[in-house]
Short mmCIF file of C-alpha atoms and ligand atoms in Angstrom, two decimals:
data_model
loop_
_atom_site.label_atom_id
_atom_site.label_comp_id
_atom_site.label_asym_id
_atom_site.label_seq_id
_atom_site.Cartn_x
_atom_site.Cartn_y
_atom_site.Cartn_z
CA UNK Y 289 0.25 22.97 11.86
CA UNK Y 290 -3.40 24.01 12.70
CA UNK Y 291 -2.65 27.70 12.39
CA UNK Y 292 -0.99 27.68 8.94
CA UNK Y 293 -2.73 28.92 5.92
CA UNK Y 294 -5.23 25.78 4.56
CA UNK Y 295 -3.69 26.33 1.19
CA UNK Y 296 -0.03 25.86 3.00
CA UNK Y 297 -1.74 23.50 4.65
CA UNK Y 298 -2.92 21.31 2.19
CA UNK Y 299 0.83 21.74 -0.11
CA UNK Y 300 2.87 20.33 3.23
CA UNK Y 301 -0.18 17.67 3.73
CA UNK Y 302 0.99 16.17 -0.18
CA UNK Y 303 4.94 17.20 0.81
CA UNK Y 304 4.19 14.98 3.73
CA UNK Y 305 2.73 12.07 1.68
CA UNK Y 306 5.30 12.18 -0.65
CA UNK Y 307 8.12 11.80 1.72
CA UNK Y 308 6.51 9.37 3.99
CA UNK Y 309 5.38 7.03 0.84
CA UNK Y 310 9.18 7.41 -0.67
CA UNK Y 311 10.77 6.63 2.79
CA UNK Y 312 8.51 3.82 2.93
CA UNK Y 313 9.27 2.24 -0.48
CA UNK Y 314 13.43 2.44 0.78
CA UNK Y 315 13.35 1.25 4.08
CA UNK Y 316 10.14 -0.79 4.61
CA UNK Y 317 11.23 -4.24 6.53
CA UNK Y 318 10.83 -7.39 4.45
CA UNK Y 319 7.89 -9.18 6.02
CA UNK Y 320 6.82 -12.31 4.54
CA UNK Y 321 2.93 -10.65 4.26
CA UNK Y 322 4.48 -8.33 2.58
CA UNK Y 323 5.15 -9.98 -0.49
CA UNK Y 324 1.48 -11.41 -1.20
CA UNK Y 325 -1.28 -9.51 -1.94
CA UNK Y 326 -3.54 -12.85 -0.65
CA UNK Y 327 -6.58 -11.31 1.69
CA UNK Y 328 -6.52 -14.12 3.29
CA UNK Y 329 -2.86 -13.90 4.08
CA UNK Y 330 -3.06 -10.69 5.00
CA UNK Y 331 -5.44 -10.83 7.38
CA UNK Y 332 -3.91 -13.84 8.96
CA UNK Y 333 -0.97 -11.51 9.45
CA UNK Y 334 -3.15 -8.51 10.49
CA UNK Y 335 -4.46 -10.80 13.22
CA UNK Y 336 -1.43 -12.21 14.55
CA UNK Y 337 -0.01 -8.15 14.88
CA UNK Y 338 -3.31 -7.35 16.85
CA UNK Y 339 -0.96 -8.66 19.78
CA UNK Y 340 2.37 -10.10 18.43
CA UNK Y 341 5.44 -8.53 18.09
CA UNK Y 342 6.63 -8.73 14.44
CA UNK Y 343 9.67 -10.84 15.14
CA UNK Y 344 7.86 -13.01 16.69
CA UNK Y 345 4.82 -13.03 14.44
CA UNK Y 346 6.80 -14.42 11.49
CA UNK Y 347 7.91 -17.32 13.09
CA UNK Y 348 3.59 -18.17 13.78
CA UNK Y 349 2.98 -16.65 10.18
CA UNK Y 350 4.57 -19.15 8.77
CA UNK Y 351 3.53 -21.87 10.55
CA UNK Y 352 -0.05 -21.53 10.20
CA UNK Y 353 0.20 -19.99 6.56
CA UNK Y 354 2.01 -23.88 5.78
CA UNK Y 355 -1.08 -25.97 8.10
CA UNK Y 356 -3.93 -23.66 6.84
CA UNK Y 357 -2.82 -22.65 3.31
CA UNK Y 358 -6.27 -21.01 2.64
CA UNK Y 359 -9.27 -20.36 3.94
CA UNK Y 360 -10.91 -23.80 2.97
CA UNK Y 361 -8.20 -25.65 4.84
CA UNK Y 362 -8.57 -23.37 7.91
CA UNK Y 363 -12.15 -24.21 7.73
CA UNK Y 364 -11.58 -27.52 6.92
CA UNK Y 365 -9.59 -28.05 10.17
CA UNK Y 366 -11.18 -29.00 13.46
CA UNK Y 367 -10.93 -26.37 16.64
CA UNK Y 368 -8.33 -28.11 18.84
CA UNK Y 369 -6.36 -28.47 15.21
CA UNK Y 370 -6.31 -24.85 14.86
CA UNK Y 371 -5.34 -24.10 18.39
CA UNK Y 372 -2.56 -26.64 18.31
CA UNK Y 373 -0.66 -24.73 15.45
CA UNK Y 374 -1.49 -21.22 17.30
CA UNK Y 375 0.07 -22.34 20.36
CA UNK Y 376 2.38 -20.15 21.95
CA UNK Y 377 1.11 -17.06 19.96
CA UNK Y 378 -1.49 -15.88 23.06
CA UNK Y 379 -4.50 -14.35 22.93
CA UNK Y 380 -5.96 -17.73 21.48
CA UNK Y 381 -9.51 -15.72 20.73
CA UNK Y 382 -8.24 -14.76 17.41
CA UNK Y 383 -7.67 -17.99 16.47
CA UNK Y 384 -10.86 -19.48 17.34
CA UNK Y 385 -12.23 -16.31 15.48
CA UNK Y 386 -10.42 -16.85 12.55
CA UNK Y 387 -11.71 -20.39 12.24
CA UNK Y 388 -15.30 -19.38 12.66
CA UNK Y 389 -14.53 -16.65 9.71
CA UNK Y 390 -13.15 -19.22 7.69
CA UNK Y 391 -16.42 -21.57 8.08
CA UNK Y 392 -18.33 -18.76 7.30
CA UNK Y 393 -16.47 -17.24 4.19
CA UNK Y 394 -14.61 -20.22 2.37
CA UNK Y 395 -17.05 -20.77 -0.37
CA UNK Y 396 -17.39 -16.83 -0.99
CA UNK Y 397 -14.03 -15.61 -0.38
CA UNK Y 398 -13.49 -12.25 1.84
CA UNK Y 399 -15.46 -9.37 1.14
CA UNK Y 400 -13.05 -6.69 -0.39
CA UNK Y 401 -14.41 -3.66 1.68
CA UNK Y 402 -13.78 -2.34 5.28
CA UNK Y 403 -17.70 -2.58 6.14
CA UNK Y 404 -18.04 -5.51 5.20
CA UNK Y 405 -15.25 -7.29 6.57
CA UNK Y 406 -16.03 -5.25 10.41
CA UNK Y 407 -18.86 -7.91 10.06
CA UNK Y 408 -17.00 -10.80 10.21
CA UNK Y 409 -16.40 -12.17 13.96
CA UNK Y 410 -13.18 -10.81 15.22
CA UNK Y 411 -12.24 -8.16 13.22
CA UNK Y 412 -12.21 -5.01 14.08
CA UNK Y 413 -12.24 -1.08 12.56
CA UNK Y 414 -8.05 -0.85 12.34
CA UNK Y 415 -8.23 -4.85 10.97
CA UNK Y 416 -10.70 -4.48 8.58
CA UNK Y 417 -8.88 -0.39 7.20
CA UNK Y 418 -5.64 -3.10 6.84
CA UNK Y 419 -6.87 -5.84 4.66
CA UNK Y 420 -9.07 -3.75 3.07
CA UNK Y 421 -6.40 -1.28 2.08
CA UNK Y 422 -3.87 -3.23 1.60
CA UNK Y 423 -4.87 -6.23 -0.52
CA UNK Y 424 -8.41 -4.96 -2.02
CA UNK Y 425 -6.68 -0.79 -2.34
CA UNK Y 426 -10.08 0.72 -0.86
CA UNK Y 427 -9.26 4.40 0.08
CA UNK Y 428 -9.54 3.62 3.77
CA UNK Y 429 -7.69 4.84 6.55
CA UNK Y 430 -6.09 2.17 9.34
CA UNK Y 431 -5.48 3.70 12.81
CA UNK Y 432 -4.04 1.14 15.22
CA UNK Y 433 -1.79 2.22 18.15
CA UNK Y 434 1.30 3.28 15.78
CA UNK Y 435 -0.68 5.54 13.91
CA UNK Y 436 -2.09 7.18 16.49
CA UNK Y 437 1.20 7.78 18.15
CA UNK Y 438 2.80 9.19 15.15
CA UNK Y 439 -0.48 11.49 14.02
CA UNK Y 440 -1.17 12.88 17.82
CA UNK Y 441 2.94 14.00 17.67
CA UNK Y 442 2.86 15.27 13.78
CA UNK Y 443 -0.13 17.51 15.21
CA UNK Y 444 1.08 17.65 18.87
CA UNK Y 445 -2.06 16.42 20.50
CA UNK Y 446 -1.77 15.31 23.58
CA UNK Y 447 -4.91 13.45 24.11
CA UNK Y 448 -6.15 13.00 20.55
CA UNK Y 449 -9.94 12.01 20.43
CA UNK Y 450 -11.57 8.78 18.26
CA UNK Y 451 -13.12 11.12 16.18
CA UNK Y 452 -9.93 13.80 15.66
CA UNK Y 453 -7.60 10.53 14.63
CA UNK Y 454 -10.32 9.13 12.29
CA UNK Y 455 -10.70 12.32 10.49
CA UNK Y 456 -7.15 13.06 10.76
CA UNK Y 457 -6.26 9.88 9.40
CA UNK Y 458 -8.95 10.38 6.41
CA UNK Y 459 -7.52 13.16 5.36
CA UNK Y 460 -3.71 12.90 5.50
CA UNK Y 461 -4.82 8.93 3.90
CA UNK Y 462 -3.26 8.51 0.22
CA UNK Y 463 -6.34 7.82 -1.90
CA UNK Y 464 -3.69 6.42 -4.98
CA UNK Y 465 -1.91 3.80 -3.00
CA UNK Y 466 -4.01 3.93 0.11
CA UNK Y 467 -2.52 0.43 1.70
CA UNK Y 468 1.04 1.86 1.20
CA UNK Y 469 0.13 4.70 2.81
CA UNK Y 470 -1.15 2.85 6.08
CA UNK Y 471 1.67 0.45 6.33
CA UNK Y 472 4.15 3.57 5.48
CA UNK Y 473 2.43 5.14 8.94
CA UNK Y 474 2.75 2.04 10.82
CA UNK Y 475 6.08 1.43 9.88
CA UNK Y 476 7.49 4.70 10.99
CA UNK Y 477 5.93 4.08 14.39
CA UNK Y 478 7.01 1.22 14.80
CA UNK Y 479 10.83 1.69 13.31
CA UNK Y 480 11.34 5.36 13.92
CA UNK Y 481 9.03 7.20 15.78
CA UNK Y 482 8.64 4.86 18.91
CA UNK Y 483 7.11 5.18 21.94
CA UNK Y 484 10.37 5.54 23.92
CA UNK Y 485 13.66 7.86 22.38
CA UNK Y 486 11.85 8.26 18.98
CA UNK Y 487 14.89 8.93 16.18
CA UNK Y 488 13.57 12.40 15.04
CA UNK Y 489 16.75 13.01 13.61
CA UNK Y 490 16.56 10.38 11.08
CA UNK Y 491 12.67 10.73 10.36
CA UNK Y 492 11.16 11.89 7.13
CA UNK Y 493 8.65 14.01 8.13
CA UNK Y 494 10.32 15.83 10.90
CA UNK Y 495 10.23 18.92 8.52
CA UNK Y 496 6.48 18.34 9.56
CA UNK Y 497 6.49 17.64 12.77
CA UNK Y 498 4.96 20.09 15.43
CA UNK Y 499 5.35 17.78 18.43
CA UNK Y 500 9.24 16.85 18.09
CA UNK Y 501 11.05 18.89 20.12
CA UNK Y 502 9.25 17.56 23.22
CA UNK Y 503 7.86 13.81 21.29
CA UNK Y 504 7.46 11.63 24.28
CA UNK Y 505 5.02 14.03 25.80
CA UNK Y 506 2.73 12.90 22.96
CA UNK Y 507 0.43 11.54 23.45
CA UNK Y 508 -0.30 11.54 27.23
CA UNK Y 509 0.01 7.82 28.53
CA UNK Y 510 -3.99 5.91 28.77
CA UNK Y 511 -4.67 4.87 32.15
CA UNK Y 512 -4.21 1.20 32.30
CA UNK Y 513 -6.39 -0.76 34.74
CA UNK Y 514 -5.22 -4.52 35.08
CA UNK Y 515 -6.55 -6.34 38.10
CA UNK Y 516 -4.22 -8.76 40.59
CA UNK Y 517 -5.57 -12.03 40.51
CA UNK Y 518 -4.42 -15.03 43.06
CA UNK Y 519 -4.85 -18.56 41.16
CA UNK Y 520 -3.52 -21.84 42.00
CA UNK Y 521 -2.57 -24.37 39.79
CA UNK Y 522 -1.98 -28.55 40.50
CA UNK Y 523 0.35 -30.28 38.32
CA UNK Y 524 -0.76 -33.79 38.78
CA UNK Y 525 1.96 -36.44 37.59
CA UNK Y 526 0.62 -39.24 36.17
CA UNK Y 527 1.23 -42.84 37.48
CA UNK Y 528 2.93 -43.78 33.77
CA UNK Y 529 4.01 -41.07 32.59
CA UNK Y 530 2.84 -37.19 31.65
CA UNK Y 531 0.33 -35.04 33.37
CA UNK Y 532 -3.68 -34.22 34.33
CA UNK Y 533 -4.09 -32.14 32.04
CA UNK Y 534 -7.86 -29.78 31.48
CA UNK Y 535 -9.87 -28.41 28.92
CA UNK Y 536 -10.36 -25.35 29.60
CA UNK Y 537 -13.20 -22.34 28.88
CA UNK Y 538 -13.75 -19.19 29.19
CA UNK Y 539 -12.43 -16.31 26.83
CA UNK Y 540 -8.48 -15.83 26.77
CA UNK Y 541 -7.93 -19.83 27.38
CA UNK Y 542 -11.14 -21.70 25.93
CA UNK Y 543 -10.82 -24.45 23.57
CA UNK Y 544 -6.91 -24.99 25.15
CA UNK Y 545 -5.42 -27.92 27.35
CA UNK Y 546 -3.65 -27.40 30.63
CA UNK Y 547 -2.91 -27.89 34.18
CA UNK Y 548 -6.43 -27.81 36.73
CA UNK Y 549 -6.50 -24.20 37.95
CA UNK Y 550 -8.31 -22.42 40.05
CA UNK Y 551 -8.92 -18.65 41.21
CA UNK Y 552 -10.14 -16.93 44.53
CA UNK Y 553 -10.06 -17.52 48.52
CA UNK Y 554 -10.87 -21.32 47.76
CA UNK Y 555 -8.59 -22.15 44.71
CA UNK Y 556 -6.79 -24.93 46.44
CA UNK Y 557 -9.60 -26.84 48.63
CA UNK Y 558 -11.83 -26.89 45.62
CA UNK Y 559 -8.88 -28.28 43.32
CA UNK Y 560 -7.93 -30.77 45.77
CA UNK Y 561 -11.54 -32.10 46.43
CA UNK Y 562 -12.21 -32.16 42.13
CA UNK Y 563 -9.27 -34.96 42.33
CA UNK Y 564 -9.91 -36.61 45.79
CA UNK Y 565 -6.27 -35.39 47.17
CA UNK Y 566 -5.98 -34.27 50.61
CA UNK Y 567 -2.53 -32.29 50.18
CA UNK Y 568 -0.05 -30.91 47.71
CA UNK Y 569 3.37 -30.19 48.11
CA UNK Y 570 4.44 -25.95 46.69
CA UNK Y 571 6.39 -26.01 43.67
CA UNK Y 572 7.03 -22.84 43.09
CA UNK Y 573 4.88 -19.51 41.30
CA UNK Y 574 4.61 -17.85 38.04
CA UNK Y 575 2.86 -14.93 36.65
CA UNK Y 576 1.24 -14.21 33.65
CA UNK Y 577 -0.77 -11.31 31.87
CA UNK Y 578 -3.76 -10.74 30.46
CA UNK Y 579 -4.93 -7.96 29.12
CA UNK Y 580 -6.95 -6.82 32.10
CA UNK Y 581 -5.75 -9.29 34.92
CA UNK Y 582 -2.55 -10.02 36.00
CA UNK Y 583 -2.49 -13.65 37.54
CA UNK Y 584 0.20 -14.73 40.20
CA UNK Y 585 -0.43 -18.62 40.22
CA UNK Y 586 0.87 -20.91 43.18
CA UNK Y 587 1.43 -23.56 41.91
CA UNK Y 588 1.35 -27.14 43.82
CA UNK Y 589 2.05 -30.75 43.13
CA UNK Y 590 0.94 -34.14 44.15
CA UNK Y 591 1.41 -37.76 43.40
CA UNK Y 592 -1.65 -39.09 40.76
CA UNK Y 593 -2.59 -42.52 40.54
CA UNK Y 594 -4.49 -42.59 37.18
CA UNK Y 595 -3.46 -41.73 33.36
CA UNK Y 596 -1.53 -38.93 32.64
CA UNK Y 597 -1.12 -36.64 29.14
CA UNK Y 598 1.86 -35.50 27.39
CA UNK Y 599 1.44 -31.41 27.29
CA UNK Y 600 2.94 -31.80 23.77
CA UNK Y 601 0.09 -33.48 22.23
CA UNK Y 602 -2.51 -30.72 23.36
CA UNK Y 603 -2.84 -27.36 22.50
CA UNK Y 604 -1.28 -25.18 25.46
CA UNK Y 605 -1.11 -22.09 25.98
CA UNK Y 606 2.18 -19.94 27.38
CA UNK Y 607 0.34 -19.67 31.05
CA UNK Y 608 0.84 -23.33 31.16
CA UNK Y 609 4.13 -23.64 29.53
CA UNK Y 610 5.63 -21.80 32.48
CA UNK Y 611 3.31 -23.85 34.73
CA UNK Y 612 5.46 -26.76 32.98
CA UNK Y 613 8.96 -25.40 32.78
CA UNK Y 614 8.53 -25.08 36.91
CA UNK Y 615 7.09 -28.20 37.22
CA UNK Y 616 9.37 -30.97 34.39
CA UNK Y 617 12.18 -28.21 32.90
CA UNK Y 618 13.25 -31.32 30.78
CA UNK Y 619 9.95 -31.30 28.62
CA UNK Y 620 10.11 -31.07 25.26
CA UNK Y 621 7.02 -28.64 24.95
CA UNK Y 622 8.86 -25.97 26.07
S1 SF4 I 891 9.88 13.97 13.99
FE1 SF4 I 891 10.06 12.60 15.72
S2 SF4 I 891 8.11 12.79 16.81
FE2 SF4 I 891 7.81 13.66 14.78
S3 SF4 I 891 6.98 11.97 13.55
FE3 SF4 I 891 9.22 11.98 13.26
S4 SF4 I 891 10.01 10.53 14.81
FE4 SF4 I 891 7.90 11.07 15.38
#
């Protein structure tokens, strides 16, 4: 497309809107965040996509939408409160973001621009382009891994800089209907042009296209780097009942409940002398991502002679659901 005409350029840049906006309007999914125009609902929903899958985001969408209604009752609500109802989503920093956003911005409302929303804690450029867009219409453009895809293979780029997608995304952006536009781009990434076996043939913009006869070669793969972590975990059963269970910090996991865990050489020794226990019988491992680590957890079990917890009354996160399901498969956490 780079070497046509700008004049040619420019006619198939509107050609392109056009069809991309009135593919959009036929085929977009129904999404329950679709149907609002709520900031606040949006951005609960823009949150939850940072690292959900969509069929599985509605399911936590409408959860938390029916325990935190608005942003008063989300700031209204206590920490562990707002973990509790997140459970099982991951990535349990947006959560605890959202919450601090909410104390900070109930009696104001959200700011209706991009800049001013990249203030607020946890929300980022392609978060801030969505709500901002989409329930406020500022002419913004919203690049989040879909869009890039689907640009860097319109313009066959293979590695397609911050700066080339930003401008790219400026200028192809529809400035009448600008959060139709971005959800129109993210929808054909994620529906039609995906990452794997992208259906060109049924695509609205493969007229367009300059990277479709070879798609999957755009763009190149990023280099992931995710370290291998050893961990041990001790499911302590409790002398009536339940389980030891932690709060835990940190990151990914802090403000969550779950079973005493421990990293490195040491993990074991140093769990066993926190509870006094000279042994533990193996139960079994699990393994669990993060975005940077993967963690292979041994996990052991001994007898307990004080209280114990029932998981289901804390917050826990999926690590430790799997931790449970190896440990009491009957639980009704799980
Ligand atoms: S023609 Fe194929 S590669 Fe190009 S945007 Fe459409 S689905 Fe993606």
């Amino acid at each position: 497309m780079g070497r046509l005409p700008p004049m040619q350029a420019r006619c198939d840049e509107r050609r392109l809107r056009r069809a991309l906006l009135s593919w959009y309007r036929a085929n977009a999914r129904e999404l329950p965040w679709r149907e609002t125009r709520d900031p606040y609902a949006i951005l609960v929903s823009e949150v939850l996509l940072q690292q959900t899958q969509v069929e599985q985001a509605r399911g936590y969408y409408a959860r938390f939408m029916e325990a935190f209604p608005d942003l008063g009752a989300l700031a209204r609500a206590s920490e562990e409160e707002v973990l509790h109802v997140w459970a099982g989503a991951g990535y349990y920093r947006r959560a605890r973001n959202l919450h601090r956003l909410a104390q900070g911005v109930a009696e104001t409302g959200l700011p209706a621009t991009a800049a001013e929303l990249e203030e607020l804690p946890g929300i980022g450029p392609y978060t801030a382009a969505a709500v901002a867009s989409i329930a406020f219409g500022e002419p913004v453009a919203a690049v989040d891994g879909n869009v890039r895809r689907v640009l860097a293979r319109l313009f066959a780029v293979e590695t397609p800089s911050a700066r080339w997608l930003r401008e790219t995304a400026e200028r192809l952006l529809d400035r009448g209907d600008p959060g139709a536009w971005n959800q129109a781009l993210m929808e054909l990434g994620a529906t039609v042009c995906t990452p794997k076996s992208p259906r060109c043939s049924a695509c609205p913009v493969a007229w367009f296209c300059a990277g479709r006869s070879d798609a999957e070669r755009y763009p190149s793969p990023r280099a992931r780097t995710q370290r291998a972590v050893e961990a041990v975990a001790l499911v302590l059963r409790g002398r009536t009942g339940g389980f030891v269970l932690e709060k835990r910090n940190g990151r990914a996991l802090g403000g969550l409940w779950g079973f005493p865990l421990a990293e490195g050489e040491d993990a074991l020794s140093s769990l066993l002398a926190r509870y006094g226990l000279r042994s533990a019988r193996v139960l079994g491992t699990v393994s669990h991502a993060f975005t940077h680590k993967r963690l292979t957890i041994h996990v052991h079990e001994a007898a307990w002679n004080g209280p114990g917890e029932d998981p289901a009354t804390r917050p826990v996160s999926v690590l430790d659901r799997k931790i449970l399901a190896l440990a009491a498969p009957e639980n009704k956490v799980l």
